[in-house]
CSV table of C-alpha atoms (C1' of nucleotides) in Angstrom, one decimal:
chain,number,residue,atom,x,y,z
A,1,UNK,CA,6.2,32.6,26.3
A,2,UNK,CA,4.8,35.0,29.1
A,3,UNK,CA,4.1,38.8,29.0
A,4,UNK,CA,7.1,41.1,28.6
A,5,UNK,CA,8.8,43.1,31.7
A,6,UNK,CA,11.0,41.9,34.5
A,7,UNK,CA,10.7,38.7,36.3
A,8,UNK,CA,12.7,40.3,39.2
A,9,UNK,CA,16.1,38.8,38.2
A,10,UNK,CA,19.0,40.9,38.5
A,11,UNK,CA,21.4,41.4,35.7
A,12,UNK,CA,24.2,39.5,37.0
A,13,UNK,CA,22.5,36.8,37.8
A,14,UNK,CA,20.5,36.3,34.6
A,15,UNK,CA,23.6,36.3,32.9
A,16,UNK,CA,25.2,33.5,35.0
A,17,UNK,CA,21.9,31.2,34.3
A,18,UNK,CA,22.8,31.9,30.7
A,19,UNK,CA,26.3,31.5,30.5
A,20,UNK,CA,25.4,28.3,32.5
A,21,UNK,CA,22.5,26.6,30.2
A,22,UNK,CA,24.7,28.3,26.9
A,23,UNK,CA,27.7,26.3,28.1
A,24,UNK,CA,25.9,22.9,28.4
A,25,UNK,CA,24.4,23.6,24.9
A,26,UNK,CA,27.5,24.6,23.2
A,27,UNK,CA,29.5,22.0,24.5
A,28,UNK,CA,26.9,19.4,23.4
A,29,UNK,CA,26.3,20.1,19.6
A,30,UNK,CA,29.4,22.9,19.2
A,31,UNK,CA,29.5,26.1,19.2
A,32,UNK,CA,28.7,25.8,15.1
A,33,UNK,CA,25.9,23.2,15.6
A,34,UNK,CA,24.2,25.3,18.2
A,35,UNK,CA,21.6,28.1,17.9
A,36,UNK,CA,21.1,30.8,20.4
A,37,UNK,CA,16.8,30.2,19.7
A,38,UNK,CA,17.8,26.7,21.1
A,39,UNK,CA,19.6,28.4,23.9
A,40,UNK,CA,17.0,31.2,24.7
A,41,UNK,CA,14.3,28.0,24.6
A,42,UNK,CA,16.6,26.0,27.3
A,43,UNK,CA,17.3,29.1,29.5
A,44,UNK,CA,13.3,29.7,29.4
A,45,UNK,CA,13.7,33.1,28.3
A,46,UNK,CA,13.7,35.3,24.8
A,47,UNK,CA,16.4,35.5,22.1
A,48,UNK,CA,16.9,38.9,22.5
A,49,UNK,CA,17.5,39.1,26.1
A,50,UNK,CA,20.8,37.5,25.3
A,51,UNK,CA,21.6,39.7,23.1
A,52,UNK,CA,20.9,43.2,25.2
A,53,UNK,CA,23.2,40.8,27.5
A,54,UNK,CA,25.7,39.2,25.7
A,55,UNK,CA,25.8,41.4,22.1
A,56,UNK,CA,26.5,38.7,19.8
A,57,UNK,CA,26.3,34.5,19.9
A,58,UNK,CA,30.2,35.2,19.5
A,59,UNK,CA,30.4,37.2,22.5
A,60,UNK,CA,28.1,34.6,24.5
A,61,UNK,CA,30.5,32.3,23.3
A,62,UNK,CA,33.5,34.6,25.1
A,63,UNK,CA,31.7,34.6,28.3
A,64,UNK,CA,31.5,30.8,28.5
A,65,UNK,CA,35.1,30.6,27.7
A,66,UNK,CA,36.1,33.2,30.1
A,67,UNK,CA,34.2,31.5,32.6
A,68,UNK,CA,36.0,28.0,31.6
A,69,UNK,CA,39.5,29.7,31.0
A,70,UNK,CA,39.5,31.4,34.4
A,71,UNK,CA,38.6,28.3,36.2
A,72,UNK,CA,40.8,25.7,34.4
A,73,UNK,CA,43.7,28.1,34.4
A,74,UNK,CA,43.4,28.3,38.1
A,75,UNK,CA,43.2,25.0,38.8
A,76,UNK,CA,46.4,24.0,37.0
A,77,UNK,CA,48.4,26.8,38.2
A,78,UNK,CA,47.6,25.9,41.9
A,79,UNK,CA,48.3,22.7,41.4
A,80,UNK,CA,51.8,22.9,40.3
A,81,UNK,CA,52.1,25.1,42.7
A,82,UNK,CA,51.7,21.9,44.9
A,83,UNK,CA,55.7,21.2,44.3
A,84,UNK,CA,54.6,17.5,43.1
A,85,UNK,CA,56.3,15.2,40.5
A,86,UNK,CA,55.8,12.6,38.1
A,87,UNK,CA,53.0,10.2,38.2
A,88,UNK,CA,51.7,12.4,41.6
A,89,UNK,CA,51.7,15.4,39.7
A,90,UNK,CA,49.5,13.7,37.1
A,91,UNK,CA,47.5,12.1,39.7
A,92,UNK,CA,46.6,14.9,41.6
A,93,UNK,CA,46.0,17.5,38.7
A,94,UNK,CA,43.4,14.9,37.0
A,95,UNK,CA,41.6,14.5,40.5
A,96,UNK,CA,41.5,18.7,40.9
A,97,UNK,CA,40.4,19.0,37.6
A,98,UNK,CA,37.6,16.2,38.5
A,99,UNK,CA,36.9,18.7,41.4
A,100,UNK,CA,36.8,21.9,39.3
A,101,UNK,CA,34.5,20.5,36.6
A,102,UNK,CA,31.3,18.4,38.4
A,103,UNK,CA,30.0,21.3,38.9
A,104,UNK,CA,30.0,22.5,35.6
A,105,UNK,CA,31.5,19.7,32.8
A,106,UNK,CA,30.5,21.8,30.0
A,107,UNK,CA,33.9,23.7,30.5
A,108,UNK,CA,36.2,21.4,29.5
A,109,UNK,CA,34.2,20.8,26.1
A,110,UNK,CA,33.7,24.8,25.5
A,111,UNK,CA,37.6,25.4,25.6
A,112,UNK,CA,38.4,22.3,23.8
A,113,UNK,CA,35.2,23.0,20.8
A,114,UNK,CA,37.1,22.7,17.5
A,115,UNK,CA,34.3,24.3,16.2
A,116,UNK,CA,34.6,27.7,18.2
A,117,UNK,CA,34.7,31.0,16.0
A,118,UNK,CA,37.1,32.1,14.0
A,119,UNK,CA,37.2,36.1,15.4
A,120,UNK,CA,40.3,37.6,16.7
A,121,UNK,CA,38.7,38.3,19.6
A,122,UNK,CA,38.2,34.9,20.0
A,123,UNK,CA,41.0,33.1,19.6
A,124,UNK,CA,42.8,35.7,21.2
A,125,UNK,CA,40.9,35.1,24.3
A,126,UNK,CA,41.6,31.0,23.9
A,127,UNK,CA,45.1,31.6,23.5
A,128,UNK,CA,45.8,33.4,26.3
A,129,UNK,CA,44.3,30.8,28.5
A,130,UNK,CA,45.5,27.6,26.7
A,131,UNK,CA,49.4,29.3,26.8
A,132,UNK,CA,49.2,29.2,30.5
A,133,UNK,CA,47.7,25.6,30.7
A,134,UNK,CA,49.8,24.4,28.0
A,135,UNK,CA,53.2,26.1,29.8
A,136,UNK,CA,52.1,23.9,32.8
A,137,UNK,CA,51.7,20.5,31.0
A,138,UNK,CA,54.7,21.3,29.2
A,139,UNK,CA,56.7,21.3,32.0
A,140,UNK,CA,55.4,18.5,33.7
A,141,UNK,CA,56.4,16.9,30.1
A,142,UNK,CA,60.1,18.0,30.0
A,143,UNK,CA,60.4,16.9,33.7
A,144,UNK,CA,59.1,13.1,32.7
A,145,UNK,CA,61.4,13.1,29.5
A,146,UNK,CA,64.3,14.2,30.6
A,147,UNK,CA,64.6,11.6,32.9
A,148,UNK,CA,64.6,9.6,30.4
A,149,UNK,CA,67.2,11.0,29.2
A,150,UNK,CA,65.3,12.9,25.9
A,151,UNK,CA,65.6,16.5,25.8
A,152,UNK,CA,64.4,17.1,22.3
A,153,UNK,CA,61.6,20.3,22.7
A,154,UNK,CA,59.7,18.9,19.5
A,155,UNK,CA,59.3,15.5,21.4
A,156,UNK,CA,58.4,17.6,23.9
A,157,UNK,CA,55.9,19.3,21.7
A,158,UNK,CA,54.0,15.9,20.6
A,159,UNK,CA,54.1,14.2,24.4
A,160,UNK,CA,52.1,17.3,25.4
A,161,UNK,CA,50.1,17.2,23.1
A,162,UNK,CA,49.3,13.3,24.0
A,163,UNK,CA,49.2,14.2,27.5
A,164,UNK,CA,46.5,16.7,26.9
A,165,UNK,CA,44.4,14.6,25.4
A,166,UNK,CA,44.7,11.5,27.7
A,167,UNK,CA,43.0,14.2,29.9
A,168,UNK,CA,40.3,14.8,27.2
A,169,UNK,CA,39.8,11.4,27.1
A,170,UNK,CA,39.5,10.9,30.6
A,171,UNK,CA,36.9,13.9,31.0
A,172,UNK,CA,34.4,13.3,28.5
A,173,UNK,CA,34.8,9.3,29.5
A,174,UNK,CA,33.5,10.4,32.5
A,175,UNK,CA,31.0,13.0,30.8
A,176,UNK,CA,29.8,9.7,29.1
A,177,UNK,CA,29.5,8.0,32.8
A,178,UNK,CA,27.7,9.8,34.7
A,179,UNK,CA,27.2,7.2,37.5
A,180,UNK,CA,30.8,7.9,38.3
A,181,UNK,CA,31.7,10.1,41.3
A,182,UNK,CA,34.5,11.9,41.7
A,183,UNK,CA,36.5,9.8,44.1
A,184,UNK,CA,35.6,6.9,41.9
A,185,UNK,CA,37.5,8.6,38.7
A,186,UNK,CA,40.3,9.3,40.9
A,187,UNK,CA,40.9,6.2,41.9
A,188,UNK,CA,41.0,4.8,38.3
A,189,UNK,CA,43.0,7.1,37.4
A,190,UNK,CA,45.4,5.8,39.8
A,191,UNK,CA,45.3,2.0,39.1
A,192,UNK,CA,45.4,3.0,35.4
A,193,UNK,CA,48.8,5.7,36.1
A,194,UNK,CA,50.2,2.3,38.0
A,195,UNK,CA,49.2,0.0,34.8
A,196,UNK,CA,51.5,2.4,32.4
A,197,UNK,CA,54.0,3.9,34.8
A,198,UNK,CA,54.4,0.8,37.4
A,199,UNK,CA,53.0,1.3,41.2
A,200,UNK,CA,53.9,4.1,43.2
A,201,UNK,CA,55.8,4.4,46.5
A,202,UNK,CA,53.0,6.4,48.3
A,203,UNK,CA,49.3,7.3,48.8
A,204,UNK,CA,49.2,10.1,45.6
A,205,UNK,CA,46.4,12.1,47.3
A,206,UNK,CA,47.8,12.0,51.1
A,207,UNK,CA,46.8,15.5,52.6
A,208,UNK,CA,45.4,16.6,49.1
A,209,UNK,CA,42.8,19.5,49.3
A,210,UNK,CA,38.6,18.3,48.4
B,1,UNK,CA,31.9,29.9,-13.9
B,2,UNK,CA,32.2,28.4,-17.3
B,3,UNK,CA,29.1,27.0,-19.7
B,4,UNK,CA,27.2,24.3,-18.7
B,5,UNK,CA,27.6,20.5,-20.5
B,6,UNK,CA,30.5,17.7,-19.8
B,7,UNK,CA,33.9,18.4,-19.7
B,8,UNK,CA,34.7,14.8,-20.3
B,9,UNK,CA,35.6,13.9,-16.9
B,10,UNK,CA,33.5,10.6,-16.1
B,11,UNK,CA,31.3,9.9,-13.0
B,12,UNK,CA,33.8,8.0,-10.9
B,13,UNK,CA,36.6,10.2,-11.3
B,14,UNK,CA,34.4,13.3,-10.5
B,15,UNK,CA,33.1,11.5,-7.5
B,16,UNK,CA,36.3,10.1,-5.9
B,17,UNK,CA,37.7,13.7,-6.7
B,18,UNK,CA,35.0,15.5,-5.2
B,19,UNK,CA,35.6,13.2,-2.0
B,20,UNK,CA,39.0,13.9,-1.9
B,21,UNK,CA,38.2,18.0,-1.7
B,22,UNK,CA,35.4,17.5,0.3
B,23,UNK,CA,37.4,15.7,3.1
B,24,UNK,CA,39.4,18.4,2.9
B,25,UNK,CA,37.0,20.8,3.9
B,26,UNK,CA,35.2,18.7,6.5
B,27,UNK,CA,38.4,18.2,8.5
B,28,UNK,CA,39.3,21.6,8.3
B,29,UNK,CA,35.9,23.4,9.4
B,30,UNK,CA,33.9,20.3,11.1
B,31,UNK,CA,30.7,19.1,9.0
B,32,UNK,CA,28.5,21.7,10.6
B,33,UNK,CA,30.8,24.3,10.0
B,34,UNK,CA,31.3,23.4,6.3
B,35,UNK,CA,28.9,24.6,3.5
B,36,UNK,CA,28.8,22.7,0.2
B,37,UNK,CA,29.2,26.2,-2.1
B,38,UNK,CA,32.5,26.3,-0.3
B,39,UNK,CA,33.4,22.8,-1.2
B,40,UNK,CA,32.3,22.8,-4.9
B,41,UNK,CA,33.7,26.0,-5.3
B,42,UNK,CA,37.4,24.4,-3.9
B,43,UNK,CA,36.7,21.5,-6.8
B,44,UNK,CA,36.2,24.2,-8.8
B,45,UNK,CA,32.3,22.7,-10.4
B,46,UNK,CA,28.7,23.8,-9.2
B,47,UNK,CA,26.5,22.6,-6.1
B,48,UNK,CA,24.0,20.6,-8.3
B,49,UNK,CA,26.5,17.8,-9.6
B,50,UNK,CA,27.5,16.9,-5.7
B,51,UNK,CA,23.9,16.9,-5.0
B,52,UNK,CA,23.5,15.2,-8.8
B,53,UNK,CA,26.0,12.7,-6.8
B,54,UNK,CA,25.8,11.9,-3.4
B,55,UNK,CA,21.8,13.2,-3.2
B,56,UNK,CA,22.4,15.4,0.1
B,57,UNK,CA,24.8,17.1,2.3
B,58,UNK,CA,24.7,14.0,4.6
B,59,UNK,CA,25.5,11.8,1.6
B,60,UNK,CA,28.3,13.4,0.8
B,61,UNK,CA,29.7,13.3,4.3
B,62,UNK,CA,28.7,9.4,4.5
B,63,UNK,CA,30.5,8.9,1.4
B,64,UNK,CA,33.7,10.7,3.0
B,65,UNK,CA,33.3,8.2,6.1
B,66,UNK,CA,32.9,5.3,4.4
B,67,UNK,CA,36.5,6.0,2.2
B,68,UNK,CA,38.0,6.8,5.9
B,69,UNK,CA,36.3,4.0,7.9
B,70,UNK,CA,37.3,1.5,5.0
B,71,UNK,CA,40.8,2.5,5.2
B,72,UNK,CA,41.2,2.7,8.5
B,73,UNK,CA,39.7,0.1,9.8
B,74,UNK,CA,41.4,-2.2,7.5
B,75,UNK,CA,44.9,-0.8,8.0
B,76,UNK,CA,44.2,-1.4,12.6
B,77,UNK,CA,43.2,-5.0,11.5
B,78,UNK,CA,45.9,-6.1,9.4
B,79,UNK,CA,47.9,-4.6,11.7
B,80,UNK,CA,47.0,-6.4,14.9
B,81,UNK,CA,47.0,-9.8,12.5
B,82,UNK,CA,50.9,-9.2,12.5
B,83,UNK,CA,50.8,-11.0,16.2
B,84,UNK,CA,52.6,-8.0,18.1
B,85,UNK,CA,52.4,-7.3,21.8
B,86,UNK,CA,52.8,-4.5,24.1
B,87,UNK,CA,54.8,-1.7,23.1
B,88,UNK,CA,55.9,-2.8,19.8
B,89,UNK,CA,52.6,-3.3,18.7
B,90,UNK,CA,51.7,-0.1,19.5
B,91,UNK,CA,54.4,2.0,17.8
B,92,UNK,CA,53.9,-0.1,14.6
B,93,UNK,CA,50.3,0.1,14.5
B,94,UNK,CA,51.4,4.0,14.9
B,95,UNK,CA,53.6,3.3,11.7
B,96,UNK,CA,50.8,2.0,9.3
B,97,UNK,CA,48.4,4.8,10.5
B,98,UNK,CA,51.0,7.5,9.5
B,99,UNK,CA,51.7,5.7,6.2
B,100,UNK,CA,47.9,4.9,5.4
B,101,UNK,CA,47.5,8.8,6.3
B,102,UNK,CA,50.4,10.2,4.4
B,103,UNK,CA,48.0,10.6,1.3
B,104,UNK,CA,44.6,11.7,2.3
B,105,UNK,CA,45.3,13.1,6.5
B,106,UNK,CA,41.6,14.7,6.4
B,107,UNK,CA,40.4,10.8,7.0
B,108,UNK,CA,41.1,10.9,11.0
B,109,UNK,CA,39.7,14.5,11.6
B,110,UNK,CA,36.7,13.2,9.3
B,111,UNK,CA,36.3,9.9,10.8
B,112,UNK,CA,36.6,11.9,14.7
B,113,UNK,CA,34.8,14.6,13.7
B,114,UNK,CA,32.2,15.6,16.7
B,115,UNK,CA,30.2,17.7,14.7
B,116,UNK,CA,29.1,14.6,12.2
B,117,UNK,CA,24.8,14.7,11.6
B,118,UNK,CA,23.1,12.5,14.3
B,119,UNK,CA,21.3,10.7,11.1
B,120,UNK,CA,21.0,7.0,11.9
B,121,UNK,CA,22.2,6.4,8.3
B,122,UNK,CA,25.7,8.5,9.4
B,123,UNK,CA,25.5,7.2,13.1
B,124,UNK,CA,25.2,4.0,12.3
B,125,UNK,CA,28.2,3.4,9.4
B,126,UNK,CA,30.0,5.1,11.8
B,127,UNK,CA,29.1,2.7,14.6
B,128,UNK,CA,30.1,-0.2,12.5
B,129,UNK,CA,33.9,0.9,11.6
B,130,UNK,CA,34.6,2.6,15.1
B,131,UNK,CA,33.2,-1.0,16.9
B,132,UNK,CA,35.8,-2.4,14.8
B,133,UNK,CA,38.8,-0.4,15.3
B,134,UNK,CA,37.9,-0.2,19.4
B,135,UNK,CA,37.4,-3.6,19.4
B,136,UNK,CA,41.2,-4.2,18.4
B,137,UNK,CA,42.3,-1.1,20.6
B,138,UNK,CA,40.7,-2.6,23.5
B,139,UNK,CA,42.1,-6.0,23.0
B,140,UNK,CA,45.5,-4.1,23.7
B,141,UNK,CA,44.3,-2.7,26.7
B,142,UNK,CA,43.1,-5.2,28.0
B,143,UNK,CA,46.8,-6.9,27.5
B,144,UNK,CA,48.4,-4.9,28.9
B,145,UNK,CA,46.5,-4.2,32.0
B,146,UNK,CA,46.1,-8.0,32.6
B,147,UNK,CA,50.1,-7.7,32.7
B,148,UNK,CA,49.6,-5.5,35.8
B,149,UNK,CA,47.2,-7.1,37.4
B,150,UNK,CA,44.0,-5.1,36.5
B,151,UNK,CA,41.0,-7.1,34.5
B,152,UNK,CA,38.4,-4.0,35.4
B,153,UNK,CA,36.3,-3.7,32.1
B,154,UNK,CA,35.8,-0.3,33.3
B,155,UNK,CA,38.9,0.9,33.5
B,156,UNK,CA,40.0,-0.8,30.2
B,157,UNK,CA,36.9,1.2,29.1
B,158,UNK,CA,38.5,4.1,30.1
B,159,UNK,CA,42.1,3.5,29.3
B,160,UNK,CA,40.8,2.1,25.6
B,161,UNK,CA,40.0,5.8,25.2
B,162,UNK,CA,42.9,7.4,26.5
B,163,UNK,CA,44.8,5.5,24.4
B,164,UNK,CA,42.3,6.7,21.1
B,165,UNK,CA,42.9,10.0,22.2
B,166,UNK,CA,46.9,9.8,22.1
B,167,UNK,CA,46.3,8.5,18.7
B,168,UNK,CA,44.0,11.6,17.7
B,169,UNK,CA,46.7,13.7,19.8
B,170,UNK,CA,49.8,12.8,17.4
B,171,UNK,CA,47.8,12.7,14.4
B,172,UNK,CA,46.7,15.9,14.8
B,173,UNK,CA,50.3,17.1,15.7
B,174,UNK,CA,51.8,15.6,12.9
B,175,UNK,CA,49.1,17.4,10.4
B,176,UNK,CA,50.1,20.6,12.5
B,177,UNK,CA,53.7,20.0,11.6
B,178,UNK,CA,53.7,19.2,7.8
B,179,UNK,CA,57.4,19.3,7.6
B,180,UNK,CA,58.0,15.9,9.5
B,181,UNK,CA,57.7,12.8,7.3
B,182,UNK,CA,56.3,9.5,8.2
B,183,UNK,CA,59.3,8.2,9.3
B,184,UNK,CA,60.9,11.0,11.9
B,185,UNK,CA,57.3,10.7,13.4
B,186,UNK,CA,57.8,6.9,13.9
B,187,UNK,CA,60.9,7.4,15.2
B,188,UNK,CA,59.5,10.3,17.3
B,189,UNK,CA,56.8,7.8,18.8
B,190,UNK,CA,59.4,5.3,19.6
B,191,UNK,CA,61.4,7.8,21.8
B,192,UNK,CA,58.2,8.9,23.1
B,193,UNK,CA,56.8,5.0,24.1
B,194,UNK,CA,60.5,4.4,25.3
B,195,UNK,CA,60.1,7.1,27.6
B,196,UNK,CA,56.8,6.0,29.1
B,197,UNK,CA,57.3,2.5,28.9
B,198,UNK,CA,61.1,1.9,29.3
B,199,UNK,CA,63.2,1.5,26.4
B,200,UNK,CA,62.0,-1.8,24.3
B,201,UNK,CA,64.9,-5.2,23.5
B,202,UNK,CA,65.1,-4.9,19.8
B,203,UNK,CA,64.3,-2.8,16.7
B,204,UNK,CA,60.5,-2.4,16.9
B,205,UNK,CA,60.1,-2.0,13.1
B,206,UNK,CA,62.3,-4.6,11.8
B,207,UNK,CA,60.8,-6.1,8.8
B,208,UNK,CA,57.8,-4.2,8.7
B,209,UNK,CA,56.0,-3.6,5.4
B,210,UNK,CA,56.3,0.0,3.9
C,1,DC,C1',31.3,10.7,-43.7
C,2,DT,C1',27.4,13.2,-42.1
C,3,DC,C1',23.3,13.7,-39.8
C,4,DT,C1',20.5,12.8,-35.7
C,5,DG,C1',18.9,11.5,-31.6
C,6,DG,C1',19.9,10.0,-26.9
C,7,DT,C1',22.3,10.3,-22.8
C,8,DA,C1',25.7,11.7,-19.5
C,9,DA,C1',27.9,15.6,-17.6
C,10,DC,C1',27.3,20.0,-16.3
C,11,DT,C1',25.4,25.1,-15.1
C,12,DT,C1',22.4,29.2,-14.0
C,13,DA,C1',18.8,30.7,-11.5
C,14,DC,C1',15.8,30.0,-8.2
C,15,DC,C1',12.9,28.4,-3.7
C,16,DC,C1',12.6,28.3,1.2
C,17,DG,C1',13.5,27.7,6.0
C,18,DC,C1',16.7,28.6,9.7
C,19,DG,C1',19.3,31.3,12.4
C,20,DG,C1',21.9,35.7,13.6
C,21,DG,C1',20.5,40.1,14.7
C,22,DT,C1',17.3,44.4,15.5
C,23,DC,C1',13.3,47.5,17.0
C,24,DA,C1',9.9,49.2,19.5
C,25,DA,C1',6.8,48.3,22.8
C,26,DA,C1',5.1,46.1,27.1
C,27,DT,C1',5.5,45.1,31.9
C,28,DC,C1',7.1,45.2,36.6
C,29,DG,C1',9.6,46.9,40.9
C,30,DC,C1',10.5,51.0,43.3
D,1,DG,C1',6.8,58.0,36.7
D,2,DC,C1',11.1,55.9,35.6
D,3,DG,C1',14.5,52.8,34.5
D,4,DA,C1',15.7,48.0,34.3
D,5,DT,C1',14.0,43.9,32.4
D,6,DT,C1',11.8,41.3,29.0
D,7,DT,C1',9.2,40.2,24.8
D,8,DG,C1',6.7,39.5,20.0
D,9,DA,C1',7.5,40.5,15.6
D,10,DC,C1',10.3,41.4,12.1
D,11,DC,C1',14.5,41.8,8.6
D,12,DC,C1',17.9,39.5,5.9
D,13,DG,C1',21.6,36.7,4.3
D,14,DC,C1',23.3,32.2,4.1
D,15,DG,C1',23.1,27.6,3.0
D,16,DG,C1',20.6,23.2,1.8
D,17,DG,C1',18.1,21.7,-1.9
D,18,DT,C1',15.7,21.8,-6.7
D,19,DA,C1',14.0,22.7,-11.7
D,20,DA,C1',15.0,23.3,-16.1
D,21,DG,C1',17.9,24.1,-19.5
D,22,DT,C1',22.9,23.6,-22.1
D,23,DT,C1',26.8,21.5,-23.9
D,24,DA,C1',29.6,17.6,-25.3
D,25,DC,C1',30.2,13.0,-26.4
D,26,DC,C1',28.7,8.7,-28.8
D,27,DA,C1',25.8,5.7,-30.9
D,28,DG,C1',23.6,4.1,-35.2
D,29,DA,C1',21.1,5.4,-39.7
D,30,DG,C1',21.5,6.9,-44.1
DNA sequence: CTCTGGTAACTTACCCGCGGGTCAAATCGC
DNA sequence: GCGATTTGACCCGCGGGTAAGTTACCAGAG
């Protein structure tokens, strides 16, 4: 495009406008489908500003998933920290996830891309994150099932597994919407709990944080 | 490898054969991930006959989505002719999957697989078989939310894919735990809808077919 | 039964563009 | 001037795709 030398953007905040436009590409063609030239184009900048920033498309990669990890990681752990249960825990951790991610959906597709690299550094990174999650759902899991009377852990195991991707549903269904507002989600999510689970006693999100 | 000229195996064979390996290889690395010298060299021939074959990487993928889509949508539809309701339909529609899956697992990740080309010829067969399949998943839905009250095409919308996604959630376990047969996962999905659901009046696989 | 041509089944060797990655220079703020 | 920021131009391997030749099988002709 334009002459070389600086535009007057610091470091730090170049790199955030990347990770941001690189997270919105990889989580819309994968991170195998996607091309940092593509990238560079989108961010309106030059390929190899990324990489005297970022060092590889791998490590670009890292950063978005950081960036995703941290802040999906956080949201779960806080909200079980909330001292809910059952179809209120579910309720209210789909709604804060809602929160965490209209700012920035692309996160929830970066840490789920099946197509993310292979490199020990990598996966490494995503299984440190996904533990924690996972260790959260899990429990929330064991809770509903063993008052049901089942405490097999590999039934366990598969639930979770189902419950995760009711949320992955539920995410890029409203990726796919994007005339839906948050509140509006929530409140689906709540008629559709009360479809599967039967109504509840009380107002899920009484006195829940925004 | 060897010298050139037949080796007596005949067109069909080749092809379905070369299907076979390259489902294999799209489910495990994505399309976009998956180069076609890795897939002949897994079937063990050269990258000229698949492209003597199927004409293009795309053609070979269409040809591995059209074995899937044919399967799949035909075992969904016989399925739902079989008159079922509620939660028994949905743990044996569960049933034929696994057992129409038992032989070639790489269909669902193929069939699901985000990274498929955006060609309208691939789009489009696509389109055709996953209207199909939805269109029986959502008649469930819809059932079942009706039962509770809720006729929201929205949120059947929604729900319609939540449920897909516990589909893709168990399937994907089950090819992440090769030592469970069909049958301990059928039972495992029975416990698991008896859990959610509350525990069914009779045997929800009585007289099915194998 | 053999010879011969045709065809179907294959392979080696290659082309070419795309995309990851690098170098050295250019430009700007201070 | 000096360092941080930024770029145009380039290298190179990988992977999709192709051209042309090689081998085996199977007619039918003699």
């Amino acid at each position: 495009m334009g002459k070389a030398g600086t535009k007057g953007v610091a470091r730090a905040e170049r790199e955030r406008q990347i990770v941001d436009i690189a997270g919105r590409v990889f989580a819309e063609h994968g991170y195998a489908g996607t091309s940092l030239t593509a990238v560079a184009a989108q961010a309106g900048i030059s390929k190899p500003l990324i990489y005297s920033y970022f060092g590889s498309k791998e490590g670009l990669f890292a950063a978005c998933l950081s960036t995703a990890g941290e802040v999906l990681v956080e949201v779960i752990e806080r909200t079980a920290g909330l001292g809910l249960v059952g179809q209120q825990r579910a309720v209210v951790t789909l709604d804060q996830f809602f929160a965490a991610l209209e700012p920035r959906p692309w996160m929830w597709r970066v840490f789920r891309d099946p197509t993310m690299p292979a490199a020990p550094e990598i996966t490494e990174r995503h299984a440190r994150y996904a533990r924690r999650m996972h260790a959260v759902g899990a429990e929330g899991v064991r809770e509903l099932l063993h008052l049901a009377g089942n405490d097999d852990p590999l039934d366990s195991s598969a639930m979770t597994a189902a419950w995760v991707n009711v949320f992955d549903a539920l995410v890029n269904w409203w990726i796919d919407h994007p005339g839906e507002s948050r509140a509006s989600m929530t409140a689906r999510t709540v008629r559709l709990s009360a479809a599967v689970f039967g109504p509840m006693e009380s107002d899920p999100l009484a006195d829940q944080p925004g």
